[in-house]
């Protein structure tokens, strides 16, 4: 099938990044969120990021103008029913995602493919709550979407080949690389990454090292571009905790037990960059470790 118009649910950090790369690749995008403020902020971020690309010579002004003209916004979820592909990019909570799909399904065209940008939740389980499990799959972009080259494609138990091939074609048109993952908790990237971040939090919790020494050790000792605690702040500590809980619940192995310190930070509302504090305090000119 030919995908021309894509609906994106959620205009936050991931959603606006997904919309950005889609319109840049020539797709028409209908962006949805629950408030006009969120939509305006999302489109504003796309414009700002594209202006940065133009400034660096990675994009022509005319191409930017054409790309932005392909974005429309709506507060009405059912409007996305007229698209060929829907990419849900709401918060990483299964009940929220299920509610979105249940509201959306009655308005979809028969050929519309449903996907979720979930980083850890069962695709098979999400698909089972819709009328089209064969046309449902995981479409997991990495953050920040315009920069990162990987997209995980996750088949549910019922996903058919036509759906997978159509999504694979979209990834190729975006100029990104697809990795096919099986539908097990956290898929590939987060199955490996999140336990590393969680172990870094345990290392801090147990006093083995400070925030600075842990991040410096991993950057200089293993050539990581960003330390694990800095990366956790960038991702969002609530998202890290949610994925660790999915791993712990889904695989029933104590090695995936979330660190109590990670839970404590989330309880405090210190979720990282997006709230101004996490393992670092971002409220000043330069980030300062909070422990």
Short mmCIF file of C-alpha atoms in Angstrom, two decimals:
data_model
loop_
_atom_site.label_atom_id
_atom_site.label_comp_id
_atom_site.label_asym_id
_atom_site.label_seq_id
_atom_site.Cartn_x
_atom_site.Cartn_y
_atom_site.Cartn_z
CA UNK A 1 0.00 0.00 0.00
CA UNK A 2 1.09 3.60 -0.59
CA UNK A 3 1.37 5.80 2.49
CA UNK A 4 0.95 9.51 1.81
CA UNK A 5 -0.70 11.01 4.88
CA UNK A 6 0.44 10.20 8.42
CA UNK A 7 -1.31 10.98 11.70
CA UNK A 8 0.91 11.57 14.75
CA UNK A 9 -0.68 11.41 18.20
CA UNK A 10 1.24 13.55 20.68
CA UNK A 11 3.17 16.75 19.93
CA UNK A 12 5.76 16.34 22.70
CA UNK A 13 9.48 15.69 22.35
CA UNK A 14 9.09 12.45 20.41
CA UNK A 15 5.91 13.35 18.51
CA UNK A 16 7.18 16.64 17.11
CA UNK A 17 10.46 14.95 16.16
CA UNK A 18 8.56 12.25 14.28
CA UNK A 19 6.42 14.88 12.52
CA UNK A 20 9.61 16.79 11.65
CA UNK A 21 11.27 13.89 9.80
CA UNK A 22 8.03 12.85 8.10
CA UNK A 23 7.31 16.26 6.53
CA UNK A 24 10.98 16.63 5.65
CA UNK A 25 10.69 13.37 3.70
CA UNK A 26 7.60 14.58 1.83
CA UNK A 27 4.73 13.08 3.84
CA UNK A 28 1.65 15.10 4.81
CA UNK A 29 1.29 15.05 8.60
CA UNK A 30 -1.75 15.63 10.81
CA UNK A 31 -0.46 16.29 14.34
CA UNK A 32 -2.79 15.75 17.29
CA UNK A 33 -2.61 16.64 20.98
CA UNK A 34 -5.08 17.43 23.76
CA UNK A 35 -4.30 21.18 24.05
CA UNK A 36 -3.65 23.94 21.53
CA UNK A 37 -0.70 25.01 23.65
CA UNK A 38 0.96 21.61 23.18
CA UNK A 39 0.35 21.74 19.43
CA UNK A 40 1.73 25.27 19.12
CA UNK A 41 4.80 24.33 21.16
CA UNK A 42 5.34 21.20 19.07
CA UNK A 43 5.16 23.02 15.75
CA UNK A 44 7.34 25.79 17.21
CA UNK A 45 10.01 23.22 18.10
CA UNK A 46 9.89 21.76 14.59
CA UNK A 47 10.36 25.23 13.10
CA UNK A 48 13.24 26.00 15.49
CA UNK A 49 15.00 22.71 14.73
CA UNK A 50 14.59 23.19 10.99
CA UNK A 51 15.95 26.74 11.24
CA UNK A 52 19.00 25.24 12.94
CA UNK A 53 19.37 22.81 10.02
CA UNK A 54 19.14 25.70 7.54
CA UNK A 55 21.73 27.65 9.53
CA UNK A 56 24.13 24.72 9.34
CA UNK A 57 23.61 24.29 5.61
CA UNK A 58 21.88 20.92 6.03
CA UNK A 59 18.58 22.17 4.62
CA UNK A 60 17.51 24.83 2.13
CA UNK A 61 15.09 27.57 3.22
CA UNK A 62 12.68 26.63 0.40
CA UNK A 63 12.68 22.99 1.57
CA UNK A 64 11.97 24.11 5.13
CA UNK A 65 9.04 26.24 3.99
CA UNK A 66 7.65 23.36 1.91
CA UNK A 67 8.06 20.90 4.80
CA UNK A 68 6.28 23.18 7.30
CA UNK A 69 3.41 23.63 4.85
CA UNK A 70 2.79 19.87 5.03
CA UNK A 71 1.96 19.99 8.77
CA UNK A 72 -1.61 20.52 9.95
CA UNK A 73 -2.79 20.22 13.54
CA UNK A 74 -5.97 19.08 15.24
CA UNK A 75 -7.35 18.71 18.76
CA UNK A 76 -9.85 16.11 17.50
CA UNK A 77 -8.46 12.58 17.56
CA UNK A 78 -11.04 11.21 15.11
CA UNK A 79 -9.65 13.52 12.38
CA UNK A 80 -6.69 11.12 12.16
CA UNK A 81 -9.07 8.49 10.79
CA UNK A 82 -8.47 9.80 7.25
CA UNK A 83 -4.72 9.08 7.33
CA UNK A 84 -2.94 6.04 5.87
CA UNK A 85 -0.68 5.50 8.89
CA UNK A 86 -1.06 6.54 12.54
CA UNK A 87 1.98 6.78 14.83
CA UNK A 88 0.91 7.05 18.47
CA UNK A 89 3.52 8.89 20.53
CA UNK A 90 1.71 9.63 23.79
CA UNK A 91 3.12 9.14 27.27
CA UNK A 92 4.61 5.72 28.10
CA UNK A 93 1.56 4.41 29.99
CA UNK A 94 -0.37 1.47 28.60
CA UNK A 95 -3.79 2.67 29.81
CA UNK A 96 -3.29 5.99 28.00
CA UNK A 97 -2.27 4.28 24.77
CA UNK A 98 -5.19 1.82 24.92
CA UNK A 99 -7.67 4.67 25.43
CA UNK A 100 -6.26 6.49 22.38
CA UNK A 101 -6.58 3.45 20.15
CA UNK A 102 -10.10 2.67 21.39
CA UNK A 103 -11.21 6.24 20.61
CA UNK A 104 -9.52 6.21 17.22
CA UNK A 105 -10.53 2.79 15.84
CA UNK A 106 -14.19 3.61 14.95
CA UNK A 107 -13.04 6.43 12.65
CA UNK A 108 -10.25 4.64 10.74
CA UNK A 109 -10.28 3.72 7.07
CA UNK A 110 -10.05 -0.05 6.45
CA UNK A 111 -6.48 0.22 5.12
CA UNK A 112 -5.07 2.47 7.87
CA UNK A 113 -2.04 1.05 9.69
CA UNK A 114 -1.85 1.66 13.45
CA UNK A 115 1.54 1.90 15.14
CA UNK A 116 2.92 2.84 18.54
CA UNK A 117 6.19 4.59 19.31
CA UNK A 118 6.27 2.74 22.64
CA UNK A 119 9.74 2.00 23.94
CA UNK A 120 8.77 -1.07 25.96
CA UNK A 121 5.05 -2.03 26.03
CA UNK A 122 3.78 -5.24 24.40
CA UNK A 123 2.74 -4.62 20.80
CA UNK A 124 0.67 -7.81 20.78
CA UNK A 125 -1.30 -6.65 23.82
CA UNK A 126 -1.89 -3.13 22.43
CA UNK A 127 -2.94 -4.62 19.06
CA UNK A 128 -5.41 -7.00 20.69
CA UNK A 129 -7.48 -4.05 21.90
CA UNK A 130 -8.04 -2.82 18.32
CA UNK A 131 -10.03 -4.11 15.33
CA UNK A 132 -6.88 -4.63 13.22
CA UNK A 133 -4.11 -6.56 15.02
CA UNK A 134 -2.73 -7.63 11.63
CA UNK A 135 -2.29 -3.93 10.71
CA UNK A 136 -0.68 -2.96 14.02
CA UNK A 137 3.01 -2.80 14.92
CA UNK A 138 5.66 -1.02 16.95
CA UNK A 139 7.37 1.95 15.29
CA UNK A 140 10.02 2.98 17.84
CA UNK A 141 12.06 6.08 16.99
CA UNK A 142 15.14 7.07 18.98
CA UNK A 143 15.50 10.47 20.69
CA UNK A 144 16.23 13.05 19.29
CA UNK A 145 14.35 11.82 16.24
CA UNK A 146 15.86 14.17 13.58
CA UNK A 147 19.40 13.15 14.64
CA UNK A 148 19.20 9.45 15.48
CA UNK A 149 19.42 7.01 12.59
CA UNK A 150 17.73 3.93 14.06
CA UNK A 151 14.07 2.92 14.07
CA UNK A 152 13.02 -0.32 15.77
CA UNK A 153 10.18 -2.09 13.93
CA UNK A 154 8.36 -4.54 16.18
CA UNK A 155 5.85 -7.08 14.89
CA UNK A 156 3.08 -8.22 17.18
CA UNK A 157 2.07 -11.88 16.98
CA UNK A 158 -0.60 -11.03 14.37
CA UNK A 159 1.23 -8.35 12.30
CA UNK A 160 1.12 -9.25 8.61
CA UNK A 161 3.94 -8.92 6.08
CA UNK A 162 2.22 -6.15 4.11
CA UNK A 163 2.10 -3.95 7.21
CA UNK A 164 5.74 -4.60 8.07
CA UNK A 165 6.83 -3.90 4.48
CA UNK A 166 4.85 -0.63 4.36
CA UNK A 167 6.46 0.60 7.60
CA UNK A 168 9.90 -0.53 6.45
CA UNK A 169 9.42 1.53 3.29
CA UNK A 170 8.57 4.61 5.39
CA UNK A 171 11.79 4.17 7.42
CA UNK A 172 13.81 3.95 4.20
CA UNK A 173 12.14 7.07 2.79
CA UNK A 174 13.08 8.91 6.00
CA UNK A 175 16.71 8.01 5.31
CA UNK A 176 16.92 5.99 8.51
CA UNK A 177 17.85 2.37 9.26
CA UNK A 178 15.30 -0.18 10.48
CA UNK A 179 16.11 -2.89 13.00
CA UNK A 180 13.55 -5.66 13.32
CA UNK A 181 12.86 -6.62 16.94
CA UNK A 182 10.72 -9.36 18.43
CA UNK A 183 7.84 -8.39 20.72
CA UNK A 184 9.41 -8.98 24.13
CA UNK A 185 9.66 -6.41 26.94
CA UNK A 186 11.67 -3.29 25.93
CA UNK A 187 12.64 -4.83 22.55
CA UNK A 188 16.38 -4.45 21.70
CA UNK A 189 17.69 -0.98 22.53
CA UNK A 190 16.00 -0.48 25.90
CA UNK A 191 16.44 -4.13 26.91
CA UNK A 192 20.18 -3.37 26.89
CA UNK A 193 20.28 0.37 27.66
CA UNK A 194 17.90 0.67 30.62
CA UNK A 195 19.56 -1.97 32.84
CA UNK A 196 22.84 -0.12 32.22
CA UNK A 197 21.26 3.17 33.35
CA UNK A 198 19.61 1.42 36.31
CA UNK A 199 22.99 -0.08 37.30
CA UNK A 200 24.55 3.39 37.11
CA UNK A 201 21.85 4.62 39.53
CA UNK A 202 22.63 1.67 41.86
CA UNK A 203 26.32 2.63 41.66
CA UNK A 204 25.35 6.13 42.83
CA UNK A 205 22.86 4.79 45.42
CA UNK A 206 25.48 2.50 46.97
CA UNK A 207 28.12 5.26 47.12
CA UNK A 208 30.54 3.61 44.70
CA UNK A 209 30.87 6.88 42.80
CA UNK A 210 29.40 10.36 42.52
CA UNK A 211 27.28 11.59 39.61
CA UNK A 212 30.33 13.22 38.07
CA UNK A 213 32.67 10.25 38.51
CA UNK A 214 30.12 7.77 37.13
CA UNK A 215 29.40 9.82 34.01
CA UNK A 216 33.06 10.70 33.46
CA UNK A 217 34.07 7.04 33.83
CA UNK A 218 31.60 5.87 31.20
CA UNK A 219 32.37 8.71 28.78
CA UNK A 220 36.15 8.35 28.96
CA UNK A 221 36.38 4.68 29.89
CA UNK A 222 33.93 3.27 27.33
CA UNK A 223 33.82 6.15 24.82
CA UNK A 224 30.11 6.85 25.38
CA UNK A 225 29.14 10.32 24.09
CA UNK A 226 27.01 10.92 27.18
CA UNK A 227 27.24 9.47 30.69
CA UNK A 228 24.40 7.16 31.82
CA UNK A 229 23.01 9.56 34.43
CA UNK A 230 23.15 12.49 32.02
CA UNK A 231 21.42 10.28 29.45
CA UNK A 232 18.75 9.28 31.98
CA UNK A 233 18.01 12.97 32.58
CA UNK A 234 17.77 13.51 28.82
CA UNK A 235 15.35 10.59 28.36
CA UNK A 236 13.29 11.42 31.46
CA UNK A 237 13.59 9.53 34.76
CA UNK A 238 9.88 8.69 34.69
CA UNK A 239 10.34 7.02 31.31
CA UNK A 240 13.40 5.11 32.59
CA UNK A 241 11.44 3.91 35.62
CA UNK A 242 8.44 2.91 33.49
CA UNK A 243 10.65 0.80 31.20
CA UNK A 244 12.42 -0.86 34.14
CA UNK A 245 9.01 -1.74 35.60
CA UNK A 246 7.95 -3.26 32.26
CA UNK A 247 11.15 -5.35 32.20
CA UNK A 248 10.76 -6.39 35.84
CA UNK A 249 7.07 -7.28 35.49
CA UNK A 250 7.34 -8.87 32.04
CA UNK A 251 10.45 -11.00 32.61
CA UNK A 252 10.08 -11.67 36.37
CA UNK A 253 13.84 -11.45 36.91
CA UNK A 254 15.26 -9.57 39.92
CA UNK A 255 18.13 -8.20 37.81
CA UNK A 256 15.58 -5.75 36.36
CA UNK A 257 14.47 -4.40 39.78
CA UNK A 258 14.38 -0.58 39.56
CA UNK A 259 16.83 1.14 41.87
CA UNK A 260 15.04 2.72 44.88
CA UNK A 261 16.93 5.96 44.21
CA UNK A 262 15.45 6.14 40.70
CA UNK A 263 11.99 5.69 42.20
CA UNK A 264 12.73 8.40 44.79
CA UNK A 265 13.72 10.93 42.15
CA UNK A 266 10.53 10.24 40.20
CA UNK A 267 8.44 10.57 43.38
CA UNK A 268 10.08 13.96 43.96
CA UNK A 269 9.14 15.08 40.46
CA UNK A 270 12.83 15.40 39.57
CA UNK A 271 12.45 13.85 36.13
CA UNK A 272 15.53 15.30 34.41
CA UNK A 273 15.89 18.07 31.85
CA UNK A 274 12.16 18.47 31.26
CA UNK A 275 11.50 19.46 34.88
CA UNK A 276 14.79 21.31 35.49
CA UNK A 277 16.16 18.75 37.96
CA UNK A 278 17.18 15.12 37.90
CA UNK A 279 20.64 13.72 38.56
CA UNK A 280 21.72 17.21 37.53
CA UNK A 281 20.18 20.59 38.35
CA UNK A 282 19.58 22.48 35.07
CA UNK A 283 18.20 25.70 36.51
CA UNK A 284 21.49 27.60 36.33
CA UNK A 285 23.82 28.38 33.45
CA UNK A 286 25.56 24.99 33.67
CA UNK A 287 24.18 21.67 34.99
CA UNK A 288 25.22 20.87 38.56
CA UNK A 289 25.10 17.32 40.04
CA UNK A 290 22.36 16.90 42.65
CA UNK A 291 24.30 14.21 44.53
#
